[in-house]
Tab-separated table of C-alpha atoms in Angstrom:
chain	number	residue	atom	x	y	z
A	1	MET	CA	152.520	130.867	101.581
A	2	LEU	CA	154.599	133.358	101.795
A	3	GLY	CA	157.219	132.122	99.085
A	4	LEU	CA	157.763	129.098	101.712
A	5	ASN	CA	157.412	125.519	100.900
A	6	LYS	CA	155.162	123.180	102.846
A	7	LYS	CA	157.763	121.883	105.363
A	8	ASP	CA	159.212	125.446	105.784
A	9	THR	CA	155.752	126.867	106.230
A	10	SER	CA	154.945	124.160	108.614
A	11	LEU	CA	158.044	125.142	110.559
A	12	LEU	CA	156.877	128.903	110.494
A	13	ILE	CA	153.000	128.013	111.495
A	14	ILE	CA	155.089	125.413	114.743
A	15	VAL	CA	157.337	128.175	115.580
A	16	GLY	CA	154.826	131.017	115.316
A	17	ILE	CA	152.640	128.518	118.224
A	18	LEU	CA	155.522	127.837	120.378
A	19	THR	CA	155.729	131.496	120.720
A	20	MET	CA	152.611	132.765	120.938
A	21	LEU	CA	151.475	130.540	123.314
A	22	ALA	CA	154.474	130.663	125.310
A	23	PRO	CA	152.797	131.812	128.556
A	24	PHE	CA	150.955	129.172	128.979
A	25	ILE	CA	153.552	126.216	127.458
A	26	LEU	CA	155.976	127.920	130.143
A	27	ASN	CA	153.858	127.735	133.235
A	28	PRO	CA	152.943	123.718	133.572
A	29	PHE	CA	153.022	123.375	136.929
A	30	PRO	CA	150.081	125.363	139.334
A	31	GLU	CA	151.272	128.079	141.283
A	32	GLY	CA	152.784	127.426	144.848
A	33	SER	CA	153.176	123.545	143.853
A	34	ALA	CA	156.438	122.429	144.406
A	35	MET	CA	157.357	121.988	140.916
A	36	ALA	CA	156.303	125.054	140.152
A	37	GLN	CA	159.875	126.108	140.499
A	38	PHE	CA	160.241	124.933	136.669
A	39	ASN	CA	157.809	127.356	135.229
A	40	ALA	CA	159.589	129.769	132.994
A	41	GLY	CA	156.666	131.720	131.902
A	42	TYR	CA	157.068	135.089	133.719
A	43	PRO	CA	158.475	137.763	131.227
A	44	ASP	CA	162.046	138.478	131.815
A	45	LEU	CA	163.030	134.689	131.022
A	46	MET	CA	160.688	134.828	127.872
A	47	GLN	CA	162.062	137.503	126.403
A	48	ARG	CA	165.193	135.839	126.931
A	49	PHE	CA	164.269	133.064	125.263
A	50	VAL	CA	163.558	134.838	122.081
A	51	ILE	CA	165.683	137.697	122.238
A	52	PHE	CA	168.873	135.175	122.742
A	53	GLY	CA	166.916	132.925	119.631
A	54	ILE	CA	167.287	135.719	117.676
A	55	PHE	CA	171.074	135.903	117.977
A	56	ALA	CA	171.210	132.270	117.668
A	57	ILE	CA	169.813	132.684	114.058
A	58	GLY	CA	172.002	135.135	112.758
A	59	PHE	CA	174.637	133.672	114.059
A	60	ASN	CA	173.983	129.640	112.343
A	61	ILE	CA	173.671	132.132	109.087
A	62	LEU	CA	177.433	132.560	109.139
A	63	PHE	CA	178.749	129.328	110.878
A	64	GLY	CA	175.934	127.094	109.784
A	65	LEU	CA	175.924	128.130	106.248
A	66	THR	CA	179.925	129.040	105.659
A	67	GLY	CA	181.093	126.991	108.500
A	68	TYR	CA	183.153	130.074	109.877
A	69	LEU	CA	183.046	130.444	113.219
A	70	SER	CA	183.407	133.193	114.884
A	71	PHE	CA	184.144	133.838	118.944
A	72	GLY	CA	183.251	137.561	118.839
A	73	HIS	CA	179.706	138.097	117.906
A	74	ALA	CA	179.275	139.255	121.267
A	75	ALA	CA	180.702	141.951	120.278
A	76	PHE	CA	177.887	143.213	117.894
A	77	LEU	CA	175.422	142.604	120.675
A	78	GLY	CA	176.700	144.447	123.037
A	79	VAL	CA	176.913	147.451	119.919
A	80	GLY	CA	173.743	147.085	119.210
A	81	SER	CA	172.881	147.748	123.395
A	82	TYR	CA	175.103	150.827	123.486
A	83	SER	CA	173.104	152.834	120.547
A	84	ALA	CA	169.727	151.978	121.575
A	85	VAL	CA	170.496	153.309	125.291
A	86	TRP	CA	171.823	155.977	123.205
A	87	MET	CA	168.949	156.657	121.057
A	88	PHE	CA	166.948	156.727	124.542
A	89	LYS	CA	169.686	159.035	125.996
A	90	LEU	CA	169.157	161.487	122.888
A	91	LEU	CA	165.934	161.516	121.772
A	92	SER	CA	163.030	159.436	123.751
A	93	TYR	CA	162.410	156.326	124.990
A	94	ASN	CA	160.281	155.470	121.988
A	95	ILE	CA	162.035	151.731	120.884
A	96	ILE	CA	161.639	152.248	116.581
A	97	PRO	CA	164.583	154.446	116.363
A	98	ALA	CA	166.562	152.828	118.911
A	99	ILE	CA	166.018	149.136	117.654
A	100	ALA	CA	166.667	150.751	113.943
A	101	LEU	CA	170.232	152.490	114.940
A	102	SER	CA	171.104	149.786	116.633
A	103	VAL	CA	170.707	147.226	113.515
A	104	VAL	CA	172.616	150.029	111.078
A	105	VAL	CA	175.560	150.888	113.652
A	106	ALA	CA	176.032	146.928	114.117
A	107	GLY	CA	175.863	146.278	110.308
A	108	VAL	CA	178.701	149.145	109.951
A	109	PHE	CA	180.446	147.300	112.330
A	110	SER	CA	180.486	144.079	111.224
A	111	LEU	CA	181.490	145.036	107.880
A	112	LEU	CA	185.016	146.730	109.364
A	113	ILE	CA	185.579	143.556	111.327
A	114	GLY	CA	184.585	140.887	108.918
A	115	PHE	CA	186.550	143.118	105.924
A	116	VAL	CA	189.960	142.252	108.188
A	117	SER	CA	188.501	138.893	109.650
A	118	LEU	CA	187.607	136.984	106.370
A	119	ARG	CA	190.911	137.532	104.873
A	120	ARG	CA	191.867	134.268	107.052
A	121	SER	CA	189.627	131.110	107.359
A	122	GLY	CA	189.470	128.430	110.026
A	123	ILE	CA	191.309	129.090	113.301
A	124	TYR	CA	192.556	132.031	112.336
A	125	PHE	CA	189.276	133.406	111.242
A	126	SER	CA	188.266	132.323	114.524
A	127	ILE	CA	191.093	134.148	116.837
A	128	LEU	CA	190.941	136.951	114.394
A	129	THR	CA	187.372	137.653	116.015
A	130	LEU	CA	187.895	136.664	119.242
A	131	ALA	CA	190.743	139.358	119.317
A	132	PHE	CA	188.075	142.639	117.503
A	133	ALA	CA	185.563	141.408	120.102
A	134	GLN	CA	187.926	141.510	123.824
A	135	MET	CA	189.330	145.141	122.421
A	136	SER	CA	185.564	146.163	121.890
A	137	PHE	CA	185.682	145.157	125.265
A	138	ALA	CA	188.055	146.795	126.484
A	139	LEU	CA	187.641	150.170	124.707
A	140	ALA	CA	183.944	149.872	126.266
A	141	TYR	CA	184.873	149.137	129.387
A	142	SER	CA	188.140	151.625	130.352
A	143	VAL	CA	188.802	153.472	127.103
A	144	LEU	CA	185.325	154.960	126.172
A	145	SER	CA	184.498	155.630	129.406
A	146	ASN	CA	186.561	158.428	129.707
A	147	PRO	CA	185.120	161.187	131.379
A	148	LYS	CA	185.637	163.740	128.404
A	149	PHE	CA	183.595	161.745	126.119
A	150	ASN	CA	182.261	159.201	127.858
A	151	LEU	CA	180.426	156.956	125.801
A	152	THR	CA	179.983	153.747	127.477
A	153	ASN	CA	180.282	154.679	131.376
A	154	GLY	CA	182.576	152.237	131.747
A	155	GLU	CA	181.761	149.072	134.370
A	156	THR	CA	178.617	151.029	135.829
A	157	GLY	CA	177.060	150.420	132.656
A	158	LEU	CA	175.376	153.346	130.246
A	159	GLN	CA	171.726	153.789	131.302
A	160	VAL	CA	169.524	156.943	131.093
A	161	TYR	CA	169.106	160.202	133.541
A	162	ALA	CA	167.178	162.793	134.071
A	163	ASP	CA	169.006	165.329	132.736
A	164	ASP	CA	169.489	163.458	129.056
A	165	PRO	CA	168.501	165.667	126.184
A	166	GLN	CA	165.288	163.383	124.864
A	167	ILE	CA	164.654	166.048	122.625
A	168	LEU	CA	161.410	163.887	121.323
A	169	GLN	CA	160.235	162.767	124.417
A	170	GLY	CA	156.926	163.863	124.989
A	171	ALA	CA	154.907	165.766	128.414
A	172	ASN	CA	152.602	162.418	128.035
A	173	SER	CA	154.837	159.766	127.253
A	174	PRO	CA	156.151	157.071	129.439
A	175	ASP	CA	159.284	157.640	130.847
A	176	LEU	CA	160.358	154.207	130.077
A	177	PRO	CA	160.720	151.889	126.735
A	178	HIS	CA	157.406	151.752	125.042
A	179	LEU	CA	156.143	151.209	121.486
A	180	PHE	CA	154.202	154.806	120.730
A	181	GLY	CA	153.318	155.420	123.956
A	182	LEU	CA	152.515	151.404	124.626
A	183	PRO	CA	154.800	150.465	127.517
A	184	MET	CA	157.648	147.598	127.466
A	185	ARG	CA	156.466	146.018	130.999
A	186	ALA	CA	152.683	146.584	130.848
A	187	THR	CA	151.682	143.245	131.652
A	188	TYR	CA	148.045	141.701	131.743
A	189	THR	CA	147.541	138.709	134.034
A	190	LEU	CA	145.169	136.253	133.466
A	191	ASP	CA	144.359	133.515	136.519
A	192	VAL	CA	143.031	129.941	135.730
A	193	GLY	CA	142.466	128.510	138.607
A	194	ALA	CA	145.519	127.320	140.832
A	195	TRP	CA	147.535	128.183	137.504
A	196	SER	CA	148.713	131.924	136.701
A	197	PHE	CA	149.868	133.197	132.905
A	198	ASP	CA	151.867	136.626	132.058
A	199	PHE	CA	151.097	138.429	128.530
A	200	ASN	CA	153.601	140.932	128.533
A	201	ALA	CA	154.079	143.765	125.416
A	202	GLY	CA	157.479	143.296	125.120
A	203	TYR	CA	157.302	139.580	124.791
A	204	TYR	CA	155.014	139.801	122.289
A	205	LEU	CA	156.751	142.761	120.610
A	206	CYS	CA	160.225	140.305	120.350
A	207	ALA	CA	158.122	137.439	119.697
A	208	VAL	CA	156.642	139.237	116.605
A	209	ILE	CA	160.531	140.337	115.586
A	210	LEU	CA	161.564	136.860	116.048
A	211	MET	CA	158.819	135.512	113.135
A	212	VAL	CA	160.028	137.925	110.975
A	213	VAL	CA	163.558	137.049	111.440
A	214	PHE	CA	163.123	133.390	111.274
A	215	TYR	CA	160.831	133.725	107.911
A	216	LEU	CA	164.045	135.433	106.732
A	217	SER	CA	166.486	133.464	107.192
A	218	ILE	CA	164.638	130.378	105.649
A	219	ARG	CA	164.196	132.734	102.764
A	220	ILE	CA	168.231	132.605	103.081
A	221	PHE	CA	168.792	128.845	103.448
A	222	ARG	CA	166.652	128.414	100.464
A	223	SER	CA	168.069	131.137	98.374
A	224	PRO	CA	170.472	131.313	95.512
A	225	PHE	CA	172.616	132.754	97.960
A	226	GLY	CA	172.242	130.069	100.627
A	227	MET	CA	173.407	127.901	98.329
A	228	MET	CA	176.774	129.667	97.581
A	229	LEU	CA	177.180	129.765	101.003
A	230	ARG	CA	176.917	126.205	101.542
A	231	ALA	CA	179.379	125.701	98.649
A	232	VAL	CA	181.893	127.665	100.887
A	233	LYS	CA	181.420	125.297	103.356
A	234	SER	CA	181.542	122.379	101.225
A	235	ASN	CA	184.503	123.302	99.393
A	236	GLN	CA	185.888	126.746	99.262
A	237	GLN	CA	189.002	125.800	97.381
A	238	ARG	CA	187.605	123.925	94.562
A	239	MET	CA	184.949	126.990	94.395
A	240	ASN	CA	187.721	129.569	93.988
A	241	TYR	CA	189.417	127.050	90.856
A	242	THR	CA	186.016	127.995	89.169
A	243	GLY	CA	186.453	131.482	89.141
A	244	LEU	CA	184.007	132.541	91.904
A	245	ASN	CA	184.850	134.913	94.025
A	246	SER	CA	183.718	133.840	97.530
A	247	LYS	CA	184.518	136.295	99.521
A	248	PRO	CA	181.766	138.880	98.224
A	249	TYR	CA	179.468	135.804	99.652
A	250	THR	CA	181.069	135.265	103.396
A	251	LEU	CA	181.296	138.938	103.931
A	252	ALA	CA	177.594	139.289	103.121
A	253	ALA	CA	176.684	136.444	105.163
A	254	PHE	CA	179.493	138.176	108.127
A	255	VAL	CA	177.772	141.592	107.545
A	256	ILE	CA	173.961	140.172	108.350
A	257	SER	CA	174.993	137.892	111.123
A	258	GLY	CA	176.169	140.870	113.390
A	259	MET	CA	173.113	142.846	111.830
A	260	TYR	CA	170.833	139.930	113.853
A	261	ALA	CA	172.861	140.505	117.025
A	262	GLY	CA	172.445	143.903	116.987
A	263	LEU	CA	169.057	143.519	116.910
A	264	ALA	CA	169.234	141.427	119.531
A	265	GLY	CA	171.338	143.563	121.340
A	266	GLY	CA	168.614	146.620	120.540
A	267	LEU	CA	165.840	144.519	121.849
A	268	MET	CA	167.719	143.970	125.181
A	269	ALA	CA	168.171	147.335	125.923
A	270	ALA	CA	164.373	148.057	124.813
A	271	MET	CA	163.533	145.505	127.358
A	272	ASP	CA	165.720	146.940	129.980
A	273	PRO	CA	167.475	150.583	128.861
A	274	LEU	CA	170.738	149.927	130.586
A	275	ALA	CA	174.054	148.742	128.181
A	276	GLY	CA	176.807	147.128	129.987
A	277	ALA	CA	180.486	145.913	128.249
A	278	GLU	CA	180.186	142.496	129.846
A	279	ARG	CA	177.747	141.533	126.971
A	280	MET	CA	180.566	141.960	124.886
A	281	GLN	CA	182.613	139.686	126.986
A	282	TRP	CA	183.921	136.680	125.020
A	283	THR	CA	181.345	134.275	126.963
A	284	ALA	CA	178.708	136.227	125.564
A	285	SER	CA	180.424	134.731	122.614
A	286	GLY	CA	180.808	131.074	123.839
A	287	GLU	CA	177.403	130.793	124.785
A	288	VAL	CA	176.243	131.574	121.224
A	289	VAL	CA	178.446	128.696	119.821
A	290	LEU	CA	176.995	126.285	122.628
A	291	MET	CA	173.271	127.579	122.033
A	292	THR	CA	173.327	126.970	117.912
A	293	ILE	CA	175.744	123.410	118.499
A	294	LEU	CA	173.330	122.512	121.217
A	295	GLY	CA	169.956	122.925	119.054
A	296	GLY	CA	171.761	121.872	115.337
A	297	THR	CA	174.377	123.754	113.377
A	298	GLY	CA	172.538	124.924	109.868
A	299	THR	CA	169.002	123.762	110.867
A	300	LEU	CA	166.487	126.509	110.268
A	301	ILE	CA	164.925	125.598	114.282
A	302	GLY	CA	167.781	124.000	115.958
A	303	PRO	CA	169.545	127.490	117.239
A	304	VAL	CA	166.149	128.598	119.046
A	305	LEU	CA	165.823	125.408	120.482
A	306	GLY	CA	169.298	125.884	121.468
A	307	ALA	CA	168.652	129.563	123.024
A	308	GLY	CA	165.933	128.247	125.333
A	309	PHE	CA	167.400	125.180	126.647
A	310	ILE	CA	170.921	126.925	127.876
A	311	LYS	CA	168.737	130.235	129.335
A	312	TYR	CA	166.126	127.953	131.142
A	313	PHE	CA	169.148	126.404	132.585
A	314	GLU	CA	170.563	129.135	133.229
A	315	ASN	CA	167.785	130.642	134.813
A	316	ILE	CA	165.813	127.995	136.494
A	317	PHE	CA	168.401	125.246	137.727
A	318	SER	CA	170.772	128.246	138.764
A	319	LYS	CA	167.705	129.156	141.533
A	320	ILE	CA	167.609	125.520	143.200
A	321	ASN	CA	169.076	125.964	146.370
A	322	ASP	CA	169.817	123.061	149.459
A	323	ASN	CA	166.062	124.706	150.798
A	324	VAL	CA	164.464	123.779	147.451
A	325	LEU	CA	166.117	120.571	147.847
A	326	HIS	CA	165.244	119.723	151.291
A	327	SER	CA	161.468	120.575	151.018
A	328	TRP	CA	161.067	117.961	147.497
A	329	PHE	CA	163.167	115.028	149.123
A	330	ALA	CA	161.148	115.859	152.778
A	331	PHE	CA	159.753	112.553	152.587
A	332	LEU	CA	162.649	110.613	153.014
A	333	PRO	CA	164.631	109.474	156.620
A	334	ASP	CA	166.706	112.454	157.579
A	335	GLY	CA	170.048	111.037	157.167
A	336	LEU	CA	168.972	110.068	153.773
A	337	GLU	CA	167.489	113.369	152.556
A	338	ASP	CA	170.879	114.704	154.062
A	339	ALA	CA	172.241	112.642	151.453
A	340	VAL	CA	170.801	112.994	148.492
A	341	VAL	CA	170.432	116.422	148.777
A	342	PHE	CA	174.549	116.419	149.452
A	343	LEU	CA	174.648	114.401	146.134
A	344	ILE	CA	172.160	116.914	143.932
A	345	HIS	CA	173.978	120.202	145.386
A	346	PRO	CA	176.941	120.177	143.211
A	347	PHE	CA	174.450	120.027	139.629
A	348	ILE	CA	172.227	123.265	141.149
A	349	GLY	CA	172.833	127.238	142.179
A	350	LYS	CA	176.188	127.802	141.223
A	351	GLY	CA	176.860	124.509	139.833
A	352	TRP	CA	174.272	124.698	136.682
A	353	HIS	CA	177.005	125.337	134.580
A	354	LEU	CA	178.212	121.995	135.190
A	355	THR	CA	174.952	119.947	134.685
A	356	LEU	CA	174.933	121.702	131.456
A	357	GLY	CA	178.099	120.902	130.370
A	358	ILE	CA	177.657	117.450	131.221
A	359	LEU	CA	173.826	117.433	128.840
A	360	PHE	CA	176.422	118.781	126.340
A	361	MET	CA	178.905	116.006	126.595
A	362	LEU	CA	175.843	114.000	126.442
A	363	VAL	CA	174.374	115.814	122.865
A	364	VAL	CA	177.808	116.087	121.271
A	365	ILE	CA	178.316	111.934	121.847
A	366	TYR	CA	174.681	110.841	120.899
A	367	LEU	CA	173.090	113.699	118.972
A	368	PRO	CA	175.888	115.331	116.549
A	369	GLY	CA	173.163	116.880	115.029
A	370	GLY	CA	171.817	118.635	118.051
A	371	LEU	CA	168.499	118.535	119.597
A	372	VAL	CA	166.879	118.331	116.470
A	373	GLU	CA	168.615	115.494	114.787
A	374	GLY	CA	166.801	114.029	118.916
A	375	GLY	CA	163.882	115.253	117.557
A	376	GLN	CA	164.013	113.583	114.065
A	377	ARG	CA	165.098	110.262	115.534
A	378	LEU	CA	161.985	110.290	117.945
A	379	LEU	CA	159.399	110.945	114.981
A	380	ASN	CA	160.914	108.063	112.673
A	381	ARG	CA	161.044	105.657	115.766
A	382	LEU	CA	156.627	106.976	116.362
A	383	LYS	CA	156.238	106.461	112.700
A	384	ARG	CA	157.909	102.953	112.491
A	385	LYS	CA	155.767	102.138	115.523
A	386	LYS	CA	152.605	102.795	114.127
A	387	SER	CA	153.639	101.543	110.306
A	388	LYS	CA	153.998	97.993	112.775
A	389	SER	CA	151.149	98.545	114.127
A	390	ASP	CA	148.673	99.482	111.010
A	391	ASP	CA	150.207	96.664	109.641
A	392	ALA	CA	149.283	93.846	112.455
A	393	THR	CA	146.123	95.460	112.099
A	394	SER	CA	145.646	95.113	108.583
A	395	GLY	CA	146.928	91.501	108.539
A	396	LYS	CA	149.694	92.279	105.707
A	397	THR	CA	152.825	90.169	106.015
A	398	GLU	CA	156.114	91.352	103.898
A	399	PRO	CA	157.517	88.536	101.304
A	400	ALA	CA	160.525	87.050	102.364
A	401	GLU	CA	163.420	88.065	101.077
């Protein structure tokens, strides 16, 4: 199907099912129950799952295939957001021109940065990309916020105001991002007993785009171009000795990865028409590195799983506070209840980074291939158990060696 083999087609179908049925999958607990704290099926969080999944997929094309570790990809995320908001300010709230401009501008920006950074490799490349990202952050935060030519609005962030031109904004068009009149915030709520499921227009737009870019990443991975990128990762020096120039391939991978990041930035602005310099900080670049490694570097679905894992911890575990813990352990005697809450307190709320750090350490130590490797081990174990049970029921025995 669509030029994919059976395994890749199955993977694409799995991603499609997970994204389309996310409102049901991410709301397993009834509303009002003690465990409803762990539900993640509300529109804003689901949008973040998908958008950062796109960001991580693009980063994986560079890091997973070529081995070039960039610490500056947040610059393209921020550039995409600023471009989209400027399109809202100048033309209209229609998201199509905004997203298109964010991809184009991020592509041009990544071409310039990649042309310089790819003159070096290894840690020197990583430091160069980090330097460019921090310079971009400084420009957006201070230099380009100069009142004479205010392009970024500094620490306040770029947003749309009533006196902006919006020359194509119709009289009956919504005053918020929309897709040909369909507002991105439009949400239909389905109540089924004690459960409540939200179906958001913005989320499903992002989900469809995720499916498209995921399909494109599969084609890149399986193409001759992808094989050349793997050769670069395997032994670039030996590749150069054969007479092949690897620079055009690595630059193309860098630009494609930057365009993915710009697309993610444009979608963030499309869901919430605001762009700030904090999206270009080094911490945002480090976050996408963690997503890719945690999910499984060089795998297709790994970055999506890693993005969902980290964003889940960031949004769900950071909301748990002492009051929630006391409600969970209220059945314990008072002294024991306070002791349990005291022990768990450092790992929730503002301390969710500590919990994530411990989990990241465990994954790196015991699952070097990330969450994908964990899933593969689990499937292999289930297959072995099934084969043993089948042999036992059929009465077959293995010959002695």
